[in-house]
PDB file of C-alpha atoms in Angstrom:
ATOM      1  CA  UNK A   1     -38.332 306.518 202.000  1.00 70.00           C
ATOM      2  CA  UNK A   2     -41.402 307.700 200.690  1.00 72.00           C
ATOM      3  CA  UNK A   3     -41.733 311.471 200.538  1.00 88.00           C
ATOM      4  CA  UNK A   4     -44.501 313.216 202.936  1.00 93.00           C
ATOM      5  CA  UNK A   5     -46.246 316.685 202.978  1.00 95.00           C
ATOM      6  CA  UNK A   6     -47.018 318.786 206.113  1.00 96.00           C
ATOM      7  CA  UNK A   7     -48.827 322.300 206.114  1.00 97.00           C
ATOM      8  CA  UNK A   8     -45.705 324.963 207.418  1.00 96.00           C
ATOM      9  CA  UNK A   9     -47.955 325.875 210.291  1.00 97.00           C
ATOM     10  CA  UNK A  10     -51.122 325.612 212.692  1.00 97.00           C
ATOM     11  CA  UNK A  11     -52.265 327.201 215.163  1.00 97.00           C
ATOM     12  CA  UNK A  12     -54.267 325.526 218.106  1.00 96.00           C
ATOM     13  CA  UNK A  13     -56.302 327.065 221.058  1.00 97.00           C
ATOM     14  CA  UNK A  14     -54.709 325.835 224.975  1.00 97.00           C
ATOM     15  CA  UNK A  15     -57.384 322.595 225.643  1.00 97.00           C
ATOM     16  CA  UNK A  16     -58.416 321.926 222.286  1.00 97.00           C
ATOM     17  CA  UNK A  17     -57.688 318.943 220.383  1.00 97.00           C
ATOM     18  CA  UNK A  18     -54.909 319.495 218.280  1.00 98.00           C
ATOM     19  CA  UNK A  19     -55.144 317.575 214.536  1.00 98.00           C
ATOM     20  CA  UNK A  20     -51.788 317.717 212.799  1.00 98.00           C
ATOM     21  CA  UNK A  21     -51.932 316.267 208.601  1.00 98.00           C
ATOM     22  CA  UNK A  22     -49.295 314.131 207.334  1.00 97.00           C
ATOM     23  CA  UNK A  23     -49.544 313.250 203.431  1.00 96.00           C
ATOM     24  CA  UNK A  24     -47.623 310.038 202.192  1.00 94.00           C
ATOM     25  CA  UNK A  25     -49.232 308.992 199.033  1.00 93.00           C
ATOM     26  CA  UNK A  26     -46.778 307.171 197.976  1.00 92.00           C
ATOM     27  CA  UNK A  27     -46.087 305.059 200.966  1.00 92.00           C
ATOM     28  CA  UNK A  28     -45.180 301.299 200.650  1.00 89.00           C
ATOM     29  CA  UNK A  29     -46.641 298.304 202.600  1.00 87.00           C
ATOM     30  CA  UNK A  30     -43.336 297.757 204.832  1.00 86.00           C
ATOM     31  CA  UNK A  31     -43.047 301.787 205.350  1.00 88.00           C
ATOM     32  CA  UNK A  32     -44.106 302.718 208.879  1.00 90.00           C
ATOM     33  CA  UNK A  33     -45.237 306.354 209.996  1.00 93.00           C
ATOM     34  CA  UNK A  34     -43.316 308.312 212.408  1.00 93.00           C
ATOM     35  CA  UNK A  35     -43.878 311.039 214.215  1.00 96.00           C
ATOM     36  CA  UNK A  36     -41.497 313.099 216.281  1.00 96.00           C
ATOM     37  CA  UNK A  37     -41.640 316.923 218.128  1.00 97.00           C
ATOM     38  CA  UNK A  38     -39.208 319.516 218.498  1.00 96.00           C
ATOM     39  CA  UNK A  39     -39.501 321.960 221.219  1.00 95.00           C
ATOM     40  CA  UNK A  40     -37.529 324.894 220.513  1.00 90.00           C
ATOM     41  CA  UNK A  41     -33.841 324.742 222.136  1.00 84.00           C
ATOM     42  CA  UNK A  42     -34.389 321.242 222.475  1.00 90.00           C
ATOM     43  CA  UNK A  43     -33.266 317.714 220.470  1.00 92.00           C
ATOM     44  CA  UNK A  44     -36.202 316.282 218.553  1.00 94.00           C
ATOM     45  CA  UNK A  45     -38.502 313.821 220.692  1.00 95.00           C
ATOM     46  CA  UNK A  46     -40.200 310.536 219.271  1.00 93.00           C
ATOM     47  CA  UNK A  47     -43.746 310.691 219.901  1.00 96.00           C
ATOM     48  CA  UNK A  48     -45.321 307.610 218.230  1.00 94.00           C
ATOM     49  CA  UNK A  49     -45.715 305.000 215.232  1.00 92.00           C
ATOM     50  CA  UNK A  50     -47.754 303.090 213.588  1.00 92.00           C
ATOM     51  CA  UNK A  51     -48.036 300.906 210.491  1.00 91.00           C
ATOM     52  CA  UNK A  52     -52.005 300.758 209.453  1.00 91.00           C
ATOM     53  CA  UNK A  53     -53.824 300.246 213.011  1.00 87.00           C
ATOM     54  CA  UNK A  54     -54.251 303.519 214.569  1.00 93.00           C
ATOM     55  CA  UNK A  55     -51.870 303.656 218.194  1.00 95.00           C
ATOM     56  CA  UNK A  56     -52.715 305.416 221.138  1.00 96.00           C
ATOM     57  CA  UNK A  57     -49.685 306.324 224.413  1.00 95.00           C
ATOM     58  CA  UNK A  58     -49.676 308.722 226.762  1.00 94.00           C
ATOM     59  CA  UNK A  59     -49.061 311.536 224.417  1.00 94.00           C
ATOM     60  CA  UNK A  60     -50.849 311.360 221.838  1.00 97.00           C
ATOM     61  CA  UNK A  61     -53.119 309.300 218.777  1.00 98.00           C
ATOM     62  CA  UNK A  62     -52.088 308.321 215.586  1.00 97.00           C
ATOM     63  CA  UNK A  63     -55.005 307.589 212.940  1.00 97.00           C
ATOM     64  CA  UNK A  64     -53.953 306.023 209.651  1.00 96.00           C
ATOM     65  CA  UNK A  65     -56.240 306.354 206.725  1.00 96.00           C
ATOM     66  CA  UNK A  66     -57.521 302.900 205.166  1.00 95.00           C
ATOM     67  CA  UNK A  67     -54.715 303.260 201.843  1.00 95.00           C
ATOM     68  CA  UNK A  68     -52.749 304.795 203.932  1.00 95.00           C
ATOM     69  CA  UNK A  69     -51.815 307.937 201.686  1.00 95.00           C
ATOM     70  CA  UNK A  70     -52.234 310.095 204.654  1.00 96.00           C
ATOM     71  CA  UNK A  71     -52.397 310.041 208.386  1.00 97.00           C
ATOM     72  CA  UNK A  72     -53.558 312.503 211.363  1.00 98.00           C
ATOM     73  CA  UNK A  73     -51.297 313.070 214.469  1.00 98.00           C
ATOM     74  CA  UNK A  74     -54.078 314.282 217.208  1.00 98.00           C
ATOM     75  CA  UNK A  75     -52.954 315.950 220.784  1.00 97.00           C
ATOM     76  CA  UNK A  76     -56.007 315.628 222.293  1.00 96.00           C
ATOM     77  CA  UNK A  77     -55.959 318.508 224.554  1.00 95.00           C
ATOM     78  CA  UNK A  78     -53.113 321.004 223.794  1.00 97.00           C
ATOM     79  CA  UNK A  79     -51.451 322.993 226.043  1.00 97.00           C
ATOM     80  CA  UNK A  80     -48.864 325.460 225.776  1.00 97.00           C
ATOM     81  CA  UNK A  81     -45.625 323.007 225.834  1.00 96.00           C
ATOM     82  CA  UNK A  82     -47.366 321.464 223.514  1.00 97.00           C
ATOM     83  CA  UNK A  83     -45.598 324.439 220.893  1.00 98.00           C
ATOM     84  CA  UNK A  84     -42.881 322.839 218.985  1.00 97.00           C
ATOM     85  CA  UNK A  85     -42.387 321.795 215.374  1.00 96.00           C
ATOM     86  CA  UNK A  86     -44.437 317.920 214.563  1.00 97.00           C
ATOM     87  CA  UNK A  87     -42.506 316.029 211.985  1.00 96.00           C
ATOM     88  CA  UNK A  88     -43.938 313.342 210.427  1.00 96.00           C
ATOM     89  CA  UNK A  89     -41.435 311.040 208.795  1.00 93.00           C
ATOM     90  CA  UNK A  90     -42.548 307.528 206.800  1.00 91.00           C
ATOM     91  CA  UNK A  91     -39.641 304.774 206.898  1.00 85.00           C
ATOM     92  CA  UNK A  92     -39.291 301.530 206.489  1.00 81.00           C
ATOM     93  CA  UNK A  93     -39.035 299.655 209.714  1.00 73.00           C
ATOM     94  CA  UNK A  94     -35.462 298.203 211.067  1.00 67.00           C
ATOM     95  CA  UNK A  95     -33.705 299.512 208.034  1.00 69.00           C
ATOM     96  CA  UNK A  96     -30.684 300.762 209.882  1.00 64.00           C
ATOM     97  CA  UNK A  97     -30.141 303.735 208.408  1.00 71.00           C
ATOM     98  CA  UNK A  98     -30.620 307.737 209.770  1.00 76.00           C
ATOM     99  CA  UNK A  99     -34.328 309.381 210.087  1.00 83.00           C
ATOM    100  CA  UNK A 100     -34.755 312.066 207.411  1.00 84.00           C
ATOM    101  CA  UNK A 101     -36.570 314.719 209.225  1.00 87.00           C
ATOM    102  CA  UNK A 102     -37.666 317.241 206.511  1.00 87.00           C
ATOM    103  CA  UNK A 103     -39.299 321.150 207.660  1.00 88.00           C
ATOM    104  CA  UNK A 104     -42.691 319.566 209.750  1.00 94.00           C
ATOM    105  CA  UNK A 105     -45.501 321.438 211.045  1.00 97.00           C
ATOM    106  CA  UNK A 106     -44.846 324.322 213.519  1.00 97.00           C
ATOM    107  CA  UNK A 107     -47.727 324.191 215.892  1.00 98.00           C
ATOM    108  CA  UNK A 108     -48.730 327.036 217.820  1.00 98.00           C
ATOM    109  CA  UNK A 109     -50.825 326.920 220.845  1.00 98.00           C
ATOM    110  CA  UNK A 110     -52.302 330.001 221.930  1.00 97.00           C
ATOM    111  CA  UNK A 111     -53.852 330.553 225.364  1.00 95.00           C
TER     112      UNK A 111
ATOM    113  CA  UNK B   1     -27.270 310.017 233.045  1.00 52.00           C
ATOM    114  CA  UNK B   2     -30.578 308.568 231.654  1.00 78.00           C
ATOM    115  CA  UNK B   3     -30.272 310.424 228.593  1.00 93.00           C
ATOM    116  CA  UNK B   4     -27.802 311.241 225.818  1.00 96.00           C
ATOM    117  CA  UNK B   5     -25.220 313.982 227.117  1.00 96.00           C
ATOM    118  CA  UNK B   6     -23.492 316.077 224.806  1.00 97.00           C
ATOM    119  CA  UNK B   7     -20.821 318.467 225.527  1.00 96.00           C
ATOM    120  CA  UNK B   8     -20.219 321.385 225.642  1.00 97.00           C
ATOM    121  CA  UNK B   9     -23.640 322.656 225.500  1.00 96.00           C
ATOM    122  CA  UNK B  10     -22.255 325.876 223.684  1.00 97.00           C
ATOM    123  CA  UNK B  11     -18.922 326.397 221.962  1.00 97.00           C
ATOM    124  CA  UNK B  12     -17.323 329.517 220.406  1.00 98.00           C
ATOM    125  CA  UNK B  13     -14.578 329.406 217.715  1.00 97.00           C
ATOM    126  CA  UNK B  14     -12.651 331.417 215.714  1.00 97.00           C
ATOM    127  CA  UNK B  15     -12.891 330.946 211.886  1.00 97.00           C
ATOM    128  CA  UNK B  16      -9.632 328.305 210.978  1.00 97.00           C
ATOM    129  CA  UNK B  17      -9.305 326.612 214.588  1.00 97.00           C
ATOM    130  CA  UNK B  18     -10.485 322.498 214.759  1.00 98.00           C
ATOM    131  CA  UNK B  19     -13.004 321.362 216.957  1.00 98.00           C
ATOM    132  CA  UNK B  20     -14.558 318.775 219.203  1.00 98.00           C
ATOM    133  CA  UNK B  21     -17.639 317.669 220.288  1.00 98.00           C
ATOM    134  CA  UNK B  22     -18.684 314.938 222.520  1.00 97.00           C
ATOM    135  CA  UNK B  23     -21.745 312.796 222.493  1.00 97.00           C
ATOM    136  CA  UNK B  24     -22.310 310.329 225.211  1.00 96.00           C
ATOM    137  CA  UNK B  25     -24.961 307.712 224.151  1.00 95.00           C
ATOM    138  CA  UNK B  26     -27.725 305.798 226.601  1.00 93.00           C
ATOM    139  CA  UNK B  27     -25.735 302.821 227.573  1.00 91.00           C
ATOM    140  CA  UNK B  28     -26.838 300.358 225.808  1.00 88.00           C
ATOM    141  CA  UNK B  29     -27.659 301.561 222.589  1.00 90.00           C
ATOM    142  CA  UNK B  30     -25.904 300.739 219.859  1.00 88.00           C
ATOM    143  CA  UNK B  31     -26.618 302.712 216.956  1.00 88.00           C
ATOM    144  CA  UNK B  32     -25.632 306.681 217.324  1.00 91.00           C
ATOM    145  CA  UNK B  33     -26.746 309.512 214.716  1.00 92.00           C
ATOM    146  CA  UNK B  34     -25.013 312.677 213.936  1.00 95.00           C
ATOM    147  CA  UNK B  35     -27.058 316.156 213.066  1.00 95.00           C
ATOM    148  CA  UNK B  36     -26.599 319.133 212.076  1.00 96.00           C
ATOM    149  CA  UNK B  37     -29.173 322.114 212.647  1.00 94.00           C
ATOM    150  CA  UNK B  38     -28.641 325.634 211.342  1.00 93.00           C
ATOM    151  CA  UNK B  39     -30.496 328.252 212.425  1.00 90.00           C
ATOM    152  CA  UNK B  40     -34.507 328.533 211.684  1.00 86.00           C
ATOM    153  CA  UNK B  41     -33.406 325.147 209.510  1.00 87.00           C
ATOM    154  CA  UNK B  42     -34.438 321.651 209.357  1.00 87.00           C
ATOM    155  CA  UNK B  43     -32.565 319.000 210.794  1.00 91.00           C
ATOM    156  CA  UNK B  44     -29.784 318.006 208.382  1.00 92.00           C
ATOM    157  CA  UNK B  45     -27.993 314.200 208.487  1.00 91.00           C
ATOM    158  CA  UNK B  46     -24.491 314.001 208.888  1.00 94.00           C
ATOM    159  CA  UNK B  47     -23.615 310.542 210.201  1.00 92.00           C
ATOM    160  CA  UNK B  48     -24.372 307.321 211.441  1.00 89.00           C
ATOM    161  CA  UNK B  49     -22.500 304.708 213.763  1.00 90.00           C
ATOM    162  CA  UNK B  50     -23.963 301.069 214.345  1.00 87.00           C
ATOM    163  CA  UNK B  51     -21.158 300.091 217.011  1.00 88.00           C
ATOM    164  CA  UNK B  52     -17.997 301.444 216.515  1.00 88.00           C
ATOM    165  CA  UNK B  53     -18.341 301.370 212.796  1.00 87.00           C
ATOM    166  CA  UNK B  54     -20.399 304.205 210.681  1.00 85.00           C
ATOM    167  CA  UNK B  55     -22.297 302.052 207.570  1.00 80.00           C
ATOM    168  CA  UNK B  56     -23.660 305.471 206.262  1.00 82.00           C
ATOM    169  CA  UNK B  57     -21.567 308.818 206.574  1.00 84.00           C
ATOM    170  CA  UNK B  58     -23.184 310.642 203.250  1.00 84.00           C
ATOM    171  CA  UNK B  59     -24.113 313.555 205.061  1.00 89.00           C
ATOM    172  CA  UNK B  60     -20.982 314.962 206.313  1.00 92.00           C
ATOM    173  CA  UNK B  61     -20.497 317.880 204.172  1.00 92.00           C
ATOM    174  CA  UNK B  62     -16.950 318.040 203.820  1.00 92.00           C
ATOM    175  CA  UNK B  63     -13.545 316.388 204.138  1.00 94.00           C
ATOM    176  CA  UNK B  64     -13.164 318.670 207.075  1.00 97.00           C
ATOM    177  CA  UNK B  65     -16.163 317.146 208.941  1.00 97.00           C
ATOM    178  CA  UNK B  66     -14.938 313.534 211.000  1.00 96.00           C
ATOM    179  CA  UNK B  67     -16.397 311.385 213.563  1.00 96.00           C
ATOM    180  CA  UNK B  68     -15.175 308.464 215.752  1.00 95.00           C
ATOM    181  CA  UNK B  69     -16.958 306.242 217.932  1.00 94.00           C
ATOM    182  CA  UNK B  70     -15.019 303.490 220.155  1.00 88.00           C
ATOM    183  CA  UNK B  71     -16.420 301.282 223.024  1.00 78.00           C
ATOM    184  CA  UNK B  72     -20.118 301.484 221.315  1.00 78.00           C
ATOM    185  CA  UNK B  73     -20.356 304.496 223.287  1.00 91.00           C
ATOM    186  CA  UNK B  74     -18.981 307.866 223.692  1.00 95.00           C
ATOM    187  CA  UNK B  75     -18.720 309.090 219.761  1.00 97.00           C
ATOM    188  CA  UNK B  76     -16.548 312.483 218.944  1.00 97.00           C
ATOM    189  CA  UNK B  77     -17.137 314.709 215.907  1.00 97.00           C
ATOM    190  CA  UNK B  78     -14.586 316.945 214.944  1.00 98.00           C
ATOM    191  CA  UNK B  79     -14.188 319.814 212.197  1.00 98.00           C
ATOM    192  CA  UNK B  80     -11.164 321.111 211.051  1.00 98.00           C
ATOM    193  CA  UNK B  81     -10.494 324.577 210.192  1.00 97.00           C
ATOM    194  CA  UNK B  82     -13.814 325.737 211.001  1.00 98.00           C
ATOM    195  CA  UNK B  83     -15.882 327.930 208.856  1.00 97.00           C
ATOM    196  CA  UNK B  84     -18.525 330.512 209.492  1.00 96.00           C
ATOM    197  CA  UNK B  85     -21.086 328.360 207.647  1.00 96.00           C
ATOM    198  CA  UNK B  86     -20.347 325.753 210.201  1.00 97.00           C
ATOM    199  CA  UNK B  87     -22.275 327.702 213.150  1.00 97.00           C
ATOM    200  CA  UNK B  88     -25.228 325.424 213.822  1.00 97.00           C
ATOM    201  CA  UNK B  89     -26.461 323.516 216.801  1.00 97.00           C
ATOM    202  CA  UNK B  90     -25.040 319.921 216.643  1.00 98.00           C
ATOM    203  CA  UNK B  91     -27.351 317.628 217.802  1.00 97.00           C
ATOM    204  CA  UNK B  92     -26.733 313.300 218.397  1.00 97.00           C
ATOM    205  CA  UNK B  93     -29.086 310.827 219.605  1.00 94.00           C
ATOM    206  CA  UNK B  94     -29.325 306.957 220.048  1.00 92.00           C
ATOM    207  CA  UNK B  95     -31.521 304.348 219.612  1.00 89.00           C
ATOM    208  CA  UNK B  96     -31.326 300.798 220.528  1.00 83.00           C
ATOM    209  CA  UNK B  97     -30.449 297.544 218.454  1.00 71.00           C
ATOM    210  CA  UNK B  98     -33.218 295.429 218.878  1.00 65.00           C
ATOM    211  CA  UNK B  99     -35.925 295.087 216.359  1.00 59.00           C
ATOM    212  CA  UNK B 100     -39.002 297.929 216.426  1.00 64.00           C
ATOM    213  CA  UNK B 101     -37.004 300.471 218.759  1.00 65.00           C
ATOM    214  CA  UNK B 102     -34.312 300.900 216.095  1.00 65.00           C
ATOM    215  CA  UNK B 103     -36.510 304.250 214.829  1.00 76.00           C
ATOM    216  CA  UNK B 104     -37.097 305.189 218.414  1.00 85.00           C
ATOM    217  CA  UNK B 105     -33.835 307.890 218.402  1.00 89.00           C
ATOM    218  CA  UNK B 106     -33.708 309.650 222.036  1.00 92.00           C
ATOM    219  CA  UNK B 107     -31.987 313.094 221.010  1.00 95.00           C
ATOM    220  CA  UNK B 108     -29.348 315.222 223.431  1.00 95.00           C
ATOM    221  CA  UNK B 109     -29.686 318.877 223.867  1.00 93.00           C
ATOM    222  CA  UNK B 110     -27.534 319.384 221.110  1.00 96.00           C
ATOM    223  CA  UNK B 111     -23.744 321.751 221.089  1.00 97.00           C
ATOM    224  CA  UNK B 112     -24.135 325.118 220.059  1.00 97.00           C
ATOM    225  CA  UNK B 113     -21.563 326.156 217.668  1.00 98.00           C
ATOM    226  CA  UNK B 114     -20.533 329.845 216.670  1.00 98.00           C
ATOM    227  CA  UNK B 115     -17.459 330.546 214.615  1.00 97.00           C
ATOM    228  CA  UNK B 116     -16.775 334.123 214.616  1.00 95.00           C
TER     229      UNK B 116
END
């Protein structure tokens, strides 16, 4: 899997949009992007993926550069559950084998 | 349940005693993941199960460290003779089989483990 970069930590103000960086310059043309949460005391949860369109659910946006090297996770008005640590995780689709989760982002959301 | 169960939520040892924790999958899925969390840590890989069979088991750290899985659901993992550095939160999750959800892993609340 290719390797990604994250900063350690953000901070976001409650209602603002919150823009989380993933770097993956190495990423190959079959590697998806991942992106999971982890509230603390909780098990991770997925939150969305995307290949090279950018995706849009219920929780959140996913915008893919053009080469792909990097990608934004955007929370488009953040709110206090909202805290948790955003891992961003680049993997080859289907291939069967275990998610490798690495340290993420810890996102804090202040009032 | 709708969501992977894992029991018990919190466990207590003493250093040397073996034991057990359960992980009940979403019925259904078919592949079943194994990890290990240590305080303020990332999450660390131990194993994996597709069925009752476990393709990739690199990341359990020792000889002590086993798992099972039979019926493609429920999936035990057990450690023997318990160490201090073993006190983490163990956490499982499944995804299911068919193509583009396979990455999709729905995590359990995770066993709390403290060997004393």
């Amino acid at each position: 899997d290719a390797k990604t970069t994250q900063p350690t930590s953000m901070d976001c103000a409650e209602g603002r949009a919150a823009n989380l960086p993933c770097n993956h310059s190495t990423i190959s043309g079959n590697e998806y992007v991942y992106w999971y949460r982890q509230i603390h005391s909780q098990g991770p949860q997925y939150i969305i993926h995307g290949l090279k369109n950018n995706e849009t659910n219920e929780m959140a946006s996913l915008i893919i550069t053009e080469d792909r090297k990097s990608s934004t996770l955007i929370l488009p008005h953040a709110t206090l559950r909202d805290t948790a640590v955003y891992y961003c995780i680049v993997r080859v689709i289907n291939s069967g084998y275990a998610l490798n989760f690495g340290k993420g982002t810890s996102l804090l959301v202040t009032p | 349940g709708a969501g992977v169960s894992q029991s018990p939520s919190n466990k207590v040892t003493e250093k040397g005693k073996d034991v057990e924790l359960r992980c009940d999958p979403i019925s259904g899925h078919t592949a079943l993941y194994w990890y290990r969390q240590r305080l303020g840590q990332g999450l660390e890989f131990l194993i994996y199960f597709q069925g009752n069979s476990a393709p990739d088991k690199s990341g359990l750290p020792s000889d002590r460290f086993s798992a099972e899985r039979t019926g493609e659901s429920v999936s035990t993992l057990t450690i023997q003779r318990t160490q201090q550095e073993d006190s983490a939160v163990y956490l499982c999750a499944s995804s299911p089989a068919f193509l583009g959800a396979r990455e999709k892993l729905f995590f359990g609340s995770g066993t709390q483990l403290s060997v004393l």
